Tab-separated table of C-alpha atoms in Angstrom:
chain	number	residue	atom	x	y	z
H	24	MET	CA	160.802	10.225	63.786
H	25	ASP	CA	162.437	6.609	63.284
H	26	ALA	CA	166.059	6.258	64.872
H	27	CYS	CA	168.042	3.587	66.408
H	28	VAL	CA	170.055	3.782	69.486
H	29	HIS	CA	173.935	3.582	70.034
H	30	CYS	CA	176.221	3.229	73.121
H	31	CYS	CA	179.400	5.218	72.599
H	32	CYS	CA	182.845	4.713	74.779
H	33	GLY	CA	182.885	8.092	73.413
H	34	ARG	CA	180.315	9.152	71.144
H	35	GLY	CA	176.718	8.777	70.613
H	36	PHE	CA	174.051	9.619	68.436
H	37	GLY	CA	170.352	9.782	68.615
H	38	ALA	CA	167.058	12.080	69.597
H	39	GLY	CA	164.382	11.242	72.216
H	40	ASN	CA	163.964	10.347	75.573
H	41	ALA	CA	166.831	9.002	77.460
H	42	SER	CA	164.896	6.922	79.677
H	43	LEU	CA	162.671	5.134	76.966
H	44	ALA	CA	165.251	4.693	74.865
H	45	ALA	CA	167.559	3.190	77.490
H	46	ALA	CA	165.282	1.049	78.871
H	47	SER	CA	163.959	-0.565	75.195
H	48	LEU	CA	168.216	-1.336	74.513
H	49	ARG	CA	168.384	-2.754	78.470
H	50	THR	CA	165.376	-5.243	77.096
H	51	ALA	CA	167.474	-6.570	74.419
H	52	GLY	CA	170.457	-6.778	75.876
H	53	ARG	CA	168.808	-8.837	78.973
H	54	ALA	CA	167.181	-11.203	76.154
H	55	GLY	CA	170.763	-11.801	74.830
H	56	HIS	CA	169.684	-10.522	71.378
H	57	VAL	CA	173.301	-8.764	70.449
H	58	GLY	CA	172.206	-6.502	67.740
H	59	ALA	CA	168.614	-6.795	68.036
H	60	ARG	CA	166.731	-4.616	65.595
H	61	VAL	CA	164.531	-2.528	67.669
H	62	THR	CA	162.636	0.517	66.301
H	63	TRP	CA	161.209	3.373	68.272
H	64	ARG	CA	158.994	6.287	67.959
H	65	ALA	CA	160.199	9.481	70.402
H	66	PRO	CA	158.012	11.387	71.971
H	67	GLN	CA	157.780	15.133	71.957
H	68	SER	CA	159.960	15.270	75.441
H	69	ALA	CA	163.097	14.908	74.352
H	70	GLU	CA	164.898	14.994	78.031
H	71	GLY	CA	165.824	12.508	80.298
H	72	HIS	CA	168.312	11.426	82.967
H	73	VAL	CA	169.040	7.654	83.937
H	74	SER	CA	172.062	5.362	84.447
H	75	ALA	CA	172.376	2.183	82.931
H	76	ALA	CA	173.155	0.879	86.815
H	77	THR	CA	169.504	2.216	87.747
H	78	LEU	CA	167.206	0.989	84.992
H	79	GLY	CA	164.093	-0.744	86.053
H	80	PRO	CA	163.003	-4.155	84.898
H	81	PRO	CA	162.737	-4.963	80.967
H	82	VAL	CA	159.442	-2.973	79.904
H	83	ARG	CA	158.503	-2.340	76.225
H	84	PRO	CA	157.272	1.273	76.748
H	85	ARG	CA	154.556	2.596	75.146
H	86	GLY	CA	155.372	4.529	72.080
H	87	PHE	CA	158.022	1.666	71.147
H	88	ARG	CA	156.770	-0.621	68.227
H	89	ARG	CA	158.889	-3.920	66.764
H	90	ARG	CA	160.105	-3.300	63.228
H	91	PRO	CA	163.462	-4.473	61.196
H	92	LEU	CA	164.284	-0.796	60.846
H	93	CYS	CA	167.039	0.589	63.592
H	94	TRP	CA	169.417	-1.222	65.271
H	95	VAL	CA	170.609	-1.613	68.906
H	96	ARG	CA	173.820	-2.924	70.333
H	97	ALA	CA	173.910	-3.347	74.375
H	98	ALA	CA	177.893	-3.455	74.428
H	99	HIS	CA	179.050	-6.868	75.081
H	100	ASP	CA	175.739	-7.307	74.665
H	101	ALA	CA	176.853	-3.593	73.014
H	102	ARG	CA	180.019	-2.406	73.779
H	103	ARG	CA	183.041	-0.384	72.810
H	104	ALA	CA	181.605	2.823	73.486
H	105	GLY	CA	179.056	4.341	71.532
H	106	ARG	CA	176.911	4.652	68.060
H	107	GLY	CA	173.766	3.796	67.303
H	108	ALA	CA	170.865	3.961	69.961
H	109	GLY	CA	173.537	1.874	72.070
H	110	PRO	CA	176.220	2.836	73.661
H	111	GLY	CA	178.403	5.808	73.062
H	112	ALA	CA	181.673	5.045	71.190
H	113	PRO	CA	184.986	7.102	72.957
H	114	VAL	CA	187.390	8.378	70.016
H	115	HIS	CA	190.942	7.498	70.957
H	116	GLN	CA	192.711	9.557	68.429
H	117	LEU	CA	191.387	12.938	68.062
H	118	PRO	CA	194.484	14.488	67.125
H	119	HIS	CA	195.745	17.832	67.927
H	120	PRO	CA	193.499	19.984	69.466
H	121	ALA	CA	195.854	20.478	72.614
H	122	GLY	CA	198.760	20.938	70.102
H	123	GLN	CA	197.130	23.692	68.903
H	124	GLY	CA	196.627	24.853	72.104
H	125	ALA	CA	200.216	24.522	72.818
H	126	ALA	CA	201.496	26.695	69.947
H	127	GLN	CA	199.076	29.630	70.608
H	128	ALA	CA	198.531	29.517	74.315
H	129	ALA	CA	199.915	26.896	76.335
H	130	GLU	CA	199.074	28.746	79.772
H	131	ASP	CA	195.256	28.323	78.717
H	132	VAL	CA	195.382	25.146	76.426
H	133	GLY	CA	192.606	24.045	78.512
H	134	SER	CA	190.257	25.937	76.884
H	135	GLY	CA	190.933	25.040	73.601
H	136	VAL	CA	190.323	21.405	74.160
H	137	ALA	CA	186.657	22.520	76.226
H	138	LEU	CA	186.009	23.911	72.594
H	139	VAL	CA	186.872	21.006	70.678
H	140	ALA	CA	184.795	18.488	73.542
H	141	GLN	CA	182.105	20.819	73.006
H	142	ARG	CA	181.858	20.791	68.773
H	143	ILE	CA	182.248	17.132	68.865
H	144	LEU	CA	179.099	16.221	70.634
H	145	SER	CA	177.011	17.087	67.498
H	146	HIS	CA	179.474	14.043	65.686
H	147	GLY	CA	177.994	11.660	68.506
H	148	VAL	CA	181.607	11.996	70.261
H	149	THR	CA	180.952	11.351	74.349
H	150	SER	CA	184.626	10.774	74.771
H	151	PHE	CA	187.764	11.291	73.701
H	152	CYS	CA	191.910	11.662	73.625
H	153	PRO	CA	193.232	14.507	73.073
H	154	THR	CA	196.475	14.112	70.772
H	155	LEU	CA	199.116	16.639	71.630
H	156	VAL	CA	202.309	16.164	68.690
H	157	THR	CA	205.702	16.512	68.989
H	158	SER	CA	206.654	19.669	71.170
H	159	PRO	CA	209.639	20.929	73.528
H	160	PRO	CA	210.103	19.350	76.767
H	161	GLU	CA	208.367	22.717	77.877
H	162	VAL	CA	205.260	22.528	76.415
H	163	TYR	CA	204.589	19.128	77.696
H	164	HIS	CA	205.032	20.503	81.308
H	165	LYS	CA	203.274	23.272	80.532
H	166	VAL	CA	199.949	22.095	78.849
H	167	LEU	CA	199.610	18.046	80.061
H	168	PRO	CA	198.563	19.384	83.642
H	169	GLN	CA	195.490	21.688	82.344
H	170	ILE	CA	194.002	18.081	80.181
H	171	PRO	CA	193.058	16.008	83.168
H	172	VAL	CA	190.902	13.452	82.538
H	173	LYS	CA	187.061	14.560	83.111
H	174	SER	CA	183.565	13.892	82.525
H	175	GLY	CA	181.371	14.509	79.990
H	176	GLY	CA	178.234	16.450	79.992
H	177	PRO	CA	176.274	19.345	78.442
H	178	HIS	CA	179.562	21.326	78.264
H	179	GLY	CA	181.726	18.908	76.235
H	180	ALA	CA	182.934	15.077	75.651
H	181	GLY	CA	184.416	13.619	78.544
H	182	VAL	CA	188.825	13.562	78.303
H	183	LEU	CA	189.908	9.799	78.699
H	184	GLY	CA	193.540	10.777	78.635
H	185	VAL	CA	195.535	12.660	76.372
H	186	HIS	CA	197.477	10.686	73.884
H	187	LEU	CA	201.254	11.808	73.749
H	188	GLU	CA	202.396	11.201	69.433
H	189	GLY	CA	205.884	11.634	69.598
H	190	PRO	CA	208.585	12.998	69.811
H	191	PHE	CA	210.125	9.796	70.408
H	192	ILE	CA	209.476	8.651	66.682
H	193	SER	CA	211.562	7.846	63.290
H	194	ARG	CA	212.560	11.445	61.359
H	195	GLU	CA	212.317	9.715	57.976
H	196	LYS	CA	208.711	8.772	58.865
H	197	ARG	CA	208.097	11.963	61.030
H	198	GLY	CA	205.236	12.897	58.686
H	199	ALA	CA	204.365	16.501	59.527
H	200	HIS	CA	206.036	16.205	63.486
H	201	PRO	CA	208.817	19.127	63.503
H	202	GLU	CA	212.014	17.531	62.885
H	203	ALA	CA	213.852	20.130	65.525
H	204	HIS	CA	211.847	18.418	68.818
H	205	LEU	CA	211.989	14.682	67.994
H	206	ARG	CA	214.178	12.763	70.506
H	207	SER	CA	215.717	9.433	70.543
H	208	PHE	CA	215.856	7.611	74.476
H	209	GLU	CA	219.551	8.123	76.204
H	210	ALA	CA	221.191	6.401	78.390
H	211	ASN	CA	218.605	6.705	81.318
H	212	ALA	CA	215.663	5.324	79.080
H	213	PHE	CA	212.337	6.281	80.710
H	214	GLN	CA	213.761	8.898	83.414
H	215	ASP	CA	214.514	10.702	79.710
H	216	VAL	CA	210.892	10.090	79.358
H	217	LEU	CA	209.599	11.400	82.527
H	218	ASP	CA	212.438	14.378	81.723
H	219	THR	CA	210.432	14.564	78.500
H	220	TYR	CA	206.823	14.890	79.568
H	221	GLY	CA	207.022	15.815	82.859
H	222	SER	CA	203.947	14.075	84.828
H	223	LEU	CA	201.933	11.286	82.796
H	224	ASP	CA	199.471	11.670	85.355
H	225	ASN	CA	196.951	12.507	82.441
H	226	VAL	CA	198.194	10.211	79.856
H	227	CYS	CA	196.628	7.244	78.542
H	228	ILE	CA	198.281	6.527	75.297
H	229	VAL	CA	202.033	7.023	74.173
H	230	THR	CA	202.997	6.687	70.351
H	231	LEU	CA	206.650	5.743	69.862
H	232	ALA	CA	209.057	3.737	67.437
H	233	PRO	CA	209.801	0.440	68.348
H	234	GLU	CA	213.276	0.122	66.617
H	235	LEU	CA	214.777	2.905	68.377
H	236	GLY	CA	217.272	2.184	70.925
H	237	ARG	CA	215.541	1.034	74.991
H	238	SER	CA	212.298	1.362	73.429
H	239	HIS	CA	211.657	-2.215	74.946
H	240	GLU	CA	212.758	-0.787	78.503
H	241	VAL	CA	210.353	2.562	78.041
H	242	ILE	CA	207.131	0.095	76.990
H	243	GLN	CA	207.726	-1.792	80.101
H	244	ALA	CA	208.006	0.689	82.147
H	245	LEU	CA	204.428	2.948	80.457
H	246	THR	CA	202.680	-0.203	80.428
H	247	ALA	CA	203.625	-0.932	84.199
H	248	ARG	CA	201.408	2.669	84.879
H	249	GLY	CA	198.880	1.101	82.940
H	250	ILE	CA	199.021	3.682	79.565
H	251	CYS	CA	198.372	1.849	76.444
H	252	VAL	CA	201.674	1.872	74.392
H	253	SER	CA	201.317	2.155	70.164
H	254	LEU	CA	203.607	1.740	67.313
H	255	GLY	CA	203.613	4.866	65.147
H	256	HIS	CA	205.368	6.726	62.752
H	257	SER	CA	208.573	3.975	62.770
H	258	VAL	CA	210.606	2.213	60.324
H	259	ALA	CA	210.664	-1.282	62.262
H	260	ASP	CA	210.866	-4.209	60.522
H	261	LEU	CA	208.249	-7.017	61.683
H	262	ARG	CA	210.483	-8.658	64.283
H	263	ALA	CA	210.947	-5.317	65.936
H	264	ALA	CA	207.252	-4.210	66.092
H	265	GLU	CA	206.107	-8.196	67.535
H	266	GLU	CA	209.367	-7.469	70.057
H	267	ALA	CA	207.397	-4.526	70.740
H	268	VAL	CA	203.881	-5.848	71.478
H	269	GLN	CA	205.798	-8.992	73.898
H	270	SER	CA	207.245	-6.044	75.783
H	271	GLY	CA	203.411	-4.750	76.079
H	272	ALA	CA	202.873	-2.618	73.235
H	273	SER	CA	198.905	-2.796	72.358
H	274	PHE	CA	198.101	-0.948	69.266
H	275	ILE	CA	198.634	0.875	65.819
H	276	THR	CA	198.665	4.565	65.605
H	277	HIS	CA	196.821	5.077	61.849
H	278	LEU	CA	197.992	2.121	60.069
H	279	PHE	CA	199.562	2.021	57.013
H	280	ASN	CA	200.444	5.619	57.397
H	281	ALA	CA	203.542	6.665	58.433
H	282	MET	CA	205.218	3.411	58.312
H	283	LEU	CA	207.384	0.942	56.101
H	284	PRO	CA	204.762	-0.238	53.112
H	285	PHE	CA	203.456	-3.552	53.225
H	286	HIS	CA	206.409	-6.214	51.543
H	287	HIS	CA	205.999	-10.286	51.752
H	288	ARG	CA	209.269	-10.925	52.594
H	289	ASP	CA	208.869	-8.089	55.765
H	290	PRO	CA	205.300	-6.780	56.018
H	291	GLY	CA	206.568	-4.653	58.470
H	292	ILE	CA	204.129	-2.997	61.260
H	293	VAL	CA	201.529	-4.075	59.739
H	294	GLY	CA	202.372	-7.757	59.974
H	295	LEU	CA	201.472	-7.747	63.220
H	296	LEU	CA	197.602	-7.866	62.223
H	297	THR	CA	198.357	-11.728	61.029
H	298	SER	CA	201.342	-12.334	63.101
H	299	ASP	CA	201.803	-16.108	65.009
H	300	ARG	CA	204.027	-14.347	67.550
H	301	LEU	CA	201.984	-12.169	69.964
H	302	PRO	CA	201.787	-13.567	73.576
H	303	PRO	CA	199.126	-15.927	73.966
H	304	GLY	CA	195.115	-14.532	74.697
H	305	ARG	CA	196.528	-11.123	72.972
H	306	HIS	CA	195.397	-9.263	69.999
H	307	ILE	CA	196.578	-6.024	67.858
H	308	PHE	CA	194.271	-3.219	67.679
H	309	TYR	CA	195.168	-1.017	64.968
H	310	GLY	CA	193.720	2.686	64.072
H	311	MET	CA	192.351	3.689	61.060
H	312	ILE	CA	191.992	7.019	59.058
H	313	ALA	CA	188.957	6.356	57.087
H	314	ASP	CA	188.385	9.468	55.813
H	315	GLY	CA	188.659	8.709	52.121
H	316	MET	CA	192.046	10.719	52.024
H	317	HIS	CA	194.540	8.824	54.321
H	318	THR	CA	193.530	5.454	53.059
H	319	ASN	CA	192.442	3.759	50.322
H	320	PRO	CA	189.437	1.591	50.355
H	321	ALA	CA	191.040	-1.350	48.883
H	322	ALA	CA	193.447	-0.986	52.052
H	323	LEU	CA	190.805	-0.578	54.377
H	324	ARG	CA	188.771	-3.778	52.875
H	325	ILE	CA	192.181	-5.505	53.449
H	326	ALA	CA	192.662	-4.909	56.838
H	327	HIS	CA	189.177	-5.195	57.751
H	328	ARG	CA	189.393	-8.614	56.592
H	329	ALA	CA	193.025	-9.775	57.882
H	330	HIS	CA	191.630	-8.696	61.357
H	331	PRO	CA	188.138	-7.106	62.158
H	332	GLN	CA	187.952	-7.495	65.940
H	333	GLY	CA	191.347	-4.963	66.654
H	334	LEU	CA	190.125	-2.162	64.378
H	335	VAL	CA	189.505	0.969	65.657
H	336	LEU	CA	188.184	4.273	63.817
H	337	VAL	CA	190.175	7.278	64.571
H	338	THR	CA	189.976	10.578	62.956
H	339	ASP	CA	193.329	12.320	63.395
H	340	ALA	CA	191.447	15.196	63.262
H	341	VAL	CA	193.663	18.442	63.880
H	342	PRO	CA	192.695	21.724	65.637
H	343	ALA	CA	190.279	23.236	62.074
H	344	LEU	CA	188.166	20.621	62.387
H	345	GLY	CA	184.453	23.022	61.352
H	346	LEU	CA	187.401	26.516	60.509
H	347	GLY	CA	187.172	25.905	56.919
H	348	ASN	CA	189.678	25.855	54.562
H	349	GLY	CA	193.248	27.934	54.818
H	350	ARG	CA	195.847	28.360	57.057
H	351	HIS	CA	195.831	27.226	60.853
H	352	THR	CA	198.007	25.815	63.781
H	353	LEU	CA	199.223	22.660	64.437
H	354	GLY	CA	201.451	22.269	67.093
H	355	GLN	CA	204.641	24.432	66.326
H	356	GLN	CA	203.311	24.738	62.970
H	357	GLU	CA	201.398	26.018	60.105
H	358	VAL	CA	199.011	23.198	57.829
H	359	GLU	CA	196.621	24.279	55.175
H	360	VAL	CA	193.206	22.747	54.754
H	361	ASP	CA	191.449	22.227	51.457
H	362	GLY	CA	188.336	20.453	51.613
H	363	LEU	CA	188.997	17.317	54.099
H	364	THR	CA	192.578	17.626	54.237
H	365	ALA	CA	195.089	19.484	55.912
H	366	TYR	CA	198.798	19.466	54.664
H	367	VAL	CA	202.000	20.761	56.257
H	368	ALA	CA	201.880	24.500	54.795
H	369	GLY	CA	203.235	24.809	51.544
H	370	THR	CA	203.878	21.191	51.086
H	371	GLN	CA	202.095	17.685	50.051
H	372	THR	CA	202.723	16.160	53.440
H	373	LEU	CA	199.095	15.148	55.408
H	374	SER	CA	199.288	16.879	58.766
H	375	GLY	CA	195.943	14.878	59.428
H	376	SER	CA	192.321	15.388	58.618
H	377	ILE	CA	189.267	17.428	59.205
H	378	ALA	CA	186.632	14.740	58.673
H	379	PRO	CA	184.595	13.834	62.253
H	380	MET	CA	184.173	10.695	63.440
H	381	ASP	CA	180.523	10.275	62.510
H	382	VAL	CA	181.551	10.845	58.621
H	383	CYS	CA	184.842	8.158	59.078
H	384	VAL	CA	181.783	5.244	60.465
H	385	ARG	CA	179.660	5.912	57.398
H	386	HIS	CA	182.957	6.023	54.602
H	387	PHE	CA	183.465	3.051	56.620
H	388	LEU	CA	180.932	1.273	55.878
H	389	GLN	CA	180.416	1.910	52.846
H	390	ALA	CA	184.235	1.132	51.679
H	391	THR	CA	183.905	-1.979	53.105
H	392	GLY	CA	180.801	-3.628	52.753
H	393	CYS	CA	180.849	-4.256	56.196
H	394	SER	CA	177.724	-4.506	58.736
H	395	VAL	CA	176.466	-1.546	60.020
H	396	GLU	CA	177.009	-3.353	63.501
H	397	SER	CA	180.361	-3.710	62.540
H	398	ALA	CA	181.448	-0.143	61.469
H	399	LEU	CA	179.980	1.090	64.699
H	400	GLU	CA	181.942	-1.340	66.692
H	401	ALA	CA	185.368	-0.274	65.027
H	402	ALA	CA	184.403	3.280	66.645
H	403	SER	CA	183.113	2.403	70.021
H	404	LEU	CA	183.437	-1.158	71.328
H	405	HIS	CA	187.386	-1.773	69.993
H	406	PRO	CA	188.456	1.557	71.471
H	407	ALA	CA	187.028	0.713	74.777
H	408	GLN	CA	188.041	-2.453	74.717
H	409	LEU	CA	191.509	-0.980	73.477
H	410	LEU	CA	191.530	1.493	76.650
H	411	GLY	CA	189.850	-1.338	79.219
H	412	LEU	CA	187.131	0.966	79.752
H	413	GLU	CA	184.614	-1.908	78.570
H	414	LYS	CA	182.831	-2.633	81.728
H	415	ARG	CA	181.838	1.226	81.593
H	416	LYS	CA	182.392	2.728	78.100
H	417	GLY	CA	180.867	0.993	74.957
H	418	THR	CA	177.939	-0.640	76.302
H	419	LEU	CA	174.490	-0.149	78.289
H	420	ASP	CA	174.911	-3.212	80.523
H	421	PHE	CA	174.304	-3.072	84.179
H	422	GLY	CA	176.493	-0.624	85.731
H	423	ALA	CA	177.902	0.624	82.675
H	424	ASP	CA	178.103	4.538	81.869
H	425	ALA	CA	174.429	5.481	80.268
H	426	ASP	CA	176.724	7.127	77.389
H	427	PHE	CA	174.545	6.272	73.665
H	428	VAL	CA	173.788	8.139	70.449
H	429	VAL	CA	170.947	8.240	67.800
H	430	LEU	CA	171.295	7.871	64.901
H	431	ASP	CA	168.754	7.756	61.607
H	432	ASP	CA	168.818	5.303	59.067
H	433	SER	CA	171.733	6.629	57.264
H	434	LEU	CA	173.871	6.970	60.585
H	435	HIS	CA	173.758	10.813	61.083
H	436	VAL	CA	173.559	12.140	64.549
H	437	ARG	CA	170.275	12.870	65.852
H	438	ALA	CA	170.965	13.153	69.085
H	439	THR	CA	173.643	12.753	71.900
H	440	TYR	CA	173.202	11.313	75.249
H	441	ILE	CA	176.459	11.452	78.045
H	442	SER	CA	175.085	9.775	81.684
H	443	GLY	CA	171.489	9.381	80.337
H	444	GLU	CA	171.493	13.133	79.576
H	445	LEU	CA	170.718	14.436	75.991
H	446	VAL	CA	173.722	16.984	75.523
H	447	TRP	CA	173.300	17.707	71.615
H	448	GLN	CA	170.350	17.268	69.312
H	449	ALA	CA	169.987	17.979	65.892
H	450	GLU	CA	167.957	21.194	64.671
H	451	GLU	CA	165.080	18.966	62.812
H	452	ALA	CA	164.841	16.886	65.678
H	453	ARG	CA	163.576	19.339	67.993
H	454	GLN	CA	160.601	19.897	65.716
């Protein structure tokens, strides 16, 4: 089997011998050939434990041969967390698994997140950020302590931290979020946030609407704690969005969705992609749901061409991922799944996606006509950079986590490795 290896900060694709794949990647990175094309033929024994920090000197193991067939990226030498036989990619927004647990059994949401973590290994995900949608305070208080940051392994993808999407969002652009539980910032601002969420120890991203009063105080307080602030579900104009970035916000939640549409006199949050009023040395990252439903291919191309370095592929997947058509639970309400799309039951309001990350990568590649390298970076390198994990995720550089995936020529996942250990392998790859 010919395959390519790709590093992922939260995902990987691969099959074959871990030590050989890692050694080959390290050789390419050492030589300074970022994006070098390498072909390798996997031996029959597919198990192996390696660490990017302990790999030996560059070698060309028996069984490897050069050919312009496969792609290797060793993160900044290949980076953002993973695909290809390259670094694994962290999935920053795999929404709503936590929301499902909150609705069904707040006391045992951890088991639901564990199930999701195990399932997404087959899609090349090595780490992810479970998303909790708008909920009442008592649900946050029960659920958040049950979703600790956790390393990945055979049991499932690692948890990088929880993404809190709501409840501090616009009522007008709430989408599938239940209106009854939406909140605004009161006089105590950040204390109101703590009263709503409880402990923030397991939180890595918070999505809020920057037009809400006192939002800048909250943004500054969250970023001071090392939490990424994302702008979304908002009716903010461009000036309000720019001021939010100046206060510390660094991400846009699912660009184009649940925000004001682009207008030539005031492009709104979308205008951040080309704004000249961002702090020096800073640029904005933005999530794109490339499932073929949430974002038109033309919109994908516009965003990518305007600001390719900031594009982060996200799944926006609901708990029904992999469960088939029908009615399922999302947070505090029911959703109806039809194909790769989920709607609030009884409406035409999109509530999320059913497309896994590897499907999004392939669709993005086809829709934009970008290079394979660019598509993989959007799913691994860029998310890792957003979360400040580039030194250990999304790369196979010295000292980094050996999270990577092996893909076939059509970018289908053949195997997933976490810390150099094979954690998932396609059935046909085992033969």
